[in-house]
mmCIF file of C-alpha atoms in Angstrom:
data_model
loop_
_atom_site.group_PDB
_atom_site.id
_atom_site.type_symbol
_atom_site.label_atom_id
_atom_site.label_comp_id
_atom_site.label_asym_id
_atom_site.label_seq_id
_atom_site.Cartn_x
_atom_site.Cartn_y
_atom_site.Cartn_z
ATOM 1 C CA MET A 1 -7.633 5.567 3.322
ATOM 2 C CA SER A 2 -10.174 2.831 2.957
ATOM 3 C CA ASP A 3 -12.464 1.889 5.886
ATOM 4 C CA PRO A 4 -10.971 -1.372 7.422
ATOM 5 C CA GLU A 5 -14.449 -2.045 9.015
ATOM 6 C CA ALA A 6 -16.344 -1.840 5.827
ATOM 7 C CA ALA A 7 -15.677 -5.467 4.496
ATOM 8 C CA PRO A 8 -13.813 -8.093 6.570
ATOM 9 C CA LEU A 9 -11.209 -10.204 4.482
ATOM 10 C CA GLY A 10 -12.257 -13.675 3.754
ATOM 11 C CA LYS A 11 -10.382 -16.898 4.473
ATOM 12 C CA GLY A 12 -7.343 -17.098 2.229
ATOM 13 C CA ALA A 13 -7.165 -13.315 1.663
ATOM 14 C CA VAL A 14 -3.861 -11.972 0.772
ATOM 15 C CA VAL A 15 -2.517 -8.731 2.342
ATOM 16 C CA ALA A 16 0.552 -6.780 1.191
ATOM 17 C CA VAL A 17 2.379 -4.738 3.782
ATOM 18 C CA VAL A 18 4.927 -2.166 2.611
ATOM 19 C CA VAL A 19 6.997 -0.042 4.749
ATOM 20 C CA THR A 20 8.466 3.175 3.186
ATOM 21 C CA ARG A 21 10.456 6.337 4.075
ATOM 22 C CA HIS A 22 11.343 8.996 1.550
ATOM 23 C CA ARG A 23 11.276 6.562 -1.309
ATOM 24 C CA ARG A 24 8.299 7.571 -3.426
ATOM 25 C CA GLU A 25 9.764 6.218 -6.758
ATOM 26 C CA LEU A 26 10.646 2.771 -5.101
ATOM 27 C CA LEU A 27 7.247 2.616 -3.475
ATOM 28 C CA ALA A 28 5.691 3.049 -7.029
ATOM 29 C CA ASP A 29 7.884 0.204 -8.269
ATOM 30 C CA SER A 30 7.150 -1.960 -5.349
ATOM 31 C CA LEU A 31 3.374 -1.439 -5.847
ATOM 32 C CA LYS A 32 3.741 -2.210 -9.577
ATOM 33 C CA MET A 33 5.476 -5.536 -8.470
ATOM 34 C CA ILE A 34 2.625 -6.351 -6.136
ATOM 35 C CA ALA A 35 0.025 -5.629 -8.903
ATOM 36 C CA ALA A 36 1.893 -8.070 -11.079
ATOM 37 C CA GLN A 37 1.715 -10.978 -8.775
ATOM 38 C CA THR A 38 0.163 -14.195 -10.151
ATOM 39 C CA HIS A 39 -2.085 -14.416 -7.121
ATOM 40 C CA PRO A 40 -4.033 -11.152 -6.526
ATOM 41 C CA VAL A 41 -3.598 -9.098 -3.330
ATOM 42 C CA ASP A 42 -6.804 -8.333 -1.509
ATOM 43 C CA HIS A 43 -5.668 -5.498 0.541
ATOM 44 C CA LEU A 44 -2.623 -3.169 0.828
ATOM 45 C CA ILE A 45 -1.278 -1.687 3.911
ATOM 46 C CA VAL A 46 1.534 0.932 3.579
ATOM 47 C CA VAL A 47 3.432 2.294 6.476
ATOM 48 C CA ASP A 48 4.932 5.722 5.657
ATOM 49 C CA ASN A 49 7.612 6.478 8.132
ATOM 50 C CA GLY A 50 8.552 9.843 6.311
ATOM 51 C CA PRO A 51 5.807 12.350 7.016
ATOM 52 C CA ASP A 52 7.833 15.227 5.330
ATOM 53 C CA GLN A 53 7.449 13.469 1.986
ATOM 54 C CA PRO A 54 4.069 11.784 2.243
ATOM 55 C CA ALA A 55 3.477 9.028 -0.352
ATOM 56 C CA ARG A 56 -0.354 9.052 0.048
ATOM 57 C CA ASP A 57 -0.909 9.855 -3.564
ATOM 58 C CA VAL A 58 1.392 7.029 -4.931
ATOM 59 C CA VAL A 59 -0.820 4.631 -2.823
ATOM 60 C CA ALA A 60 -4.069 6.187 -3.747
ATOM 61 C CA SER A 61 -3.322 5.458 -7.401
ATOM 62 C CA PHE A 62 -3.016 1.751 -6.720
ATOM 63 C CA PRO A 63 -6.160 -0.036 -7.653
ATOM 64 C CA LEU A 64 -6.780 -1.954 -4.508
ATOM 65 C CA PRO A 65 -8.403 -1.369 -1.121
ATOM 66 C CA TYR A 66 -5.668 0.097 1.192
ATOM 67 C CA THR A 67 -4.756 1.415 4.621
ATOM 68 C CA TYR A 68 -2.244 4.168 4.799
ATOM 69 C CA LEU A 69 -0.395 4.754 8.038
#
């Protein structure tokens, strides 16, 4: 998880929030769609409601600062 205190987001920053549960493949697809947006995302927040199948490694492979909950 990145440190949310490290660098505050500036005015106009875009934050993507994704909620997932037991859907690693769909999460990976969602992250690909977020990466393909015409306006870049500055920070990603992923809420994983399925701790028995954590998706942290999927999120960690995404090339953006993120918060994993």
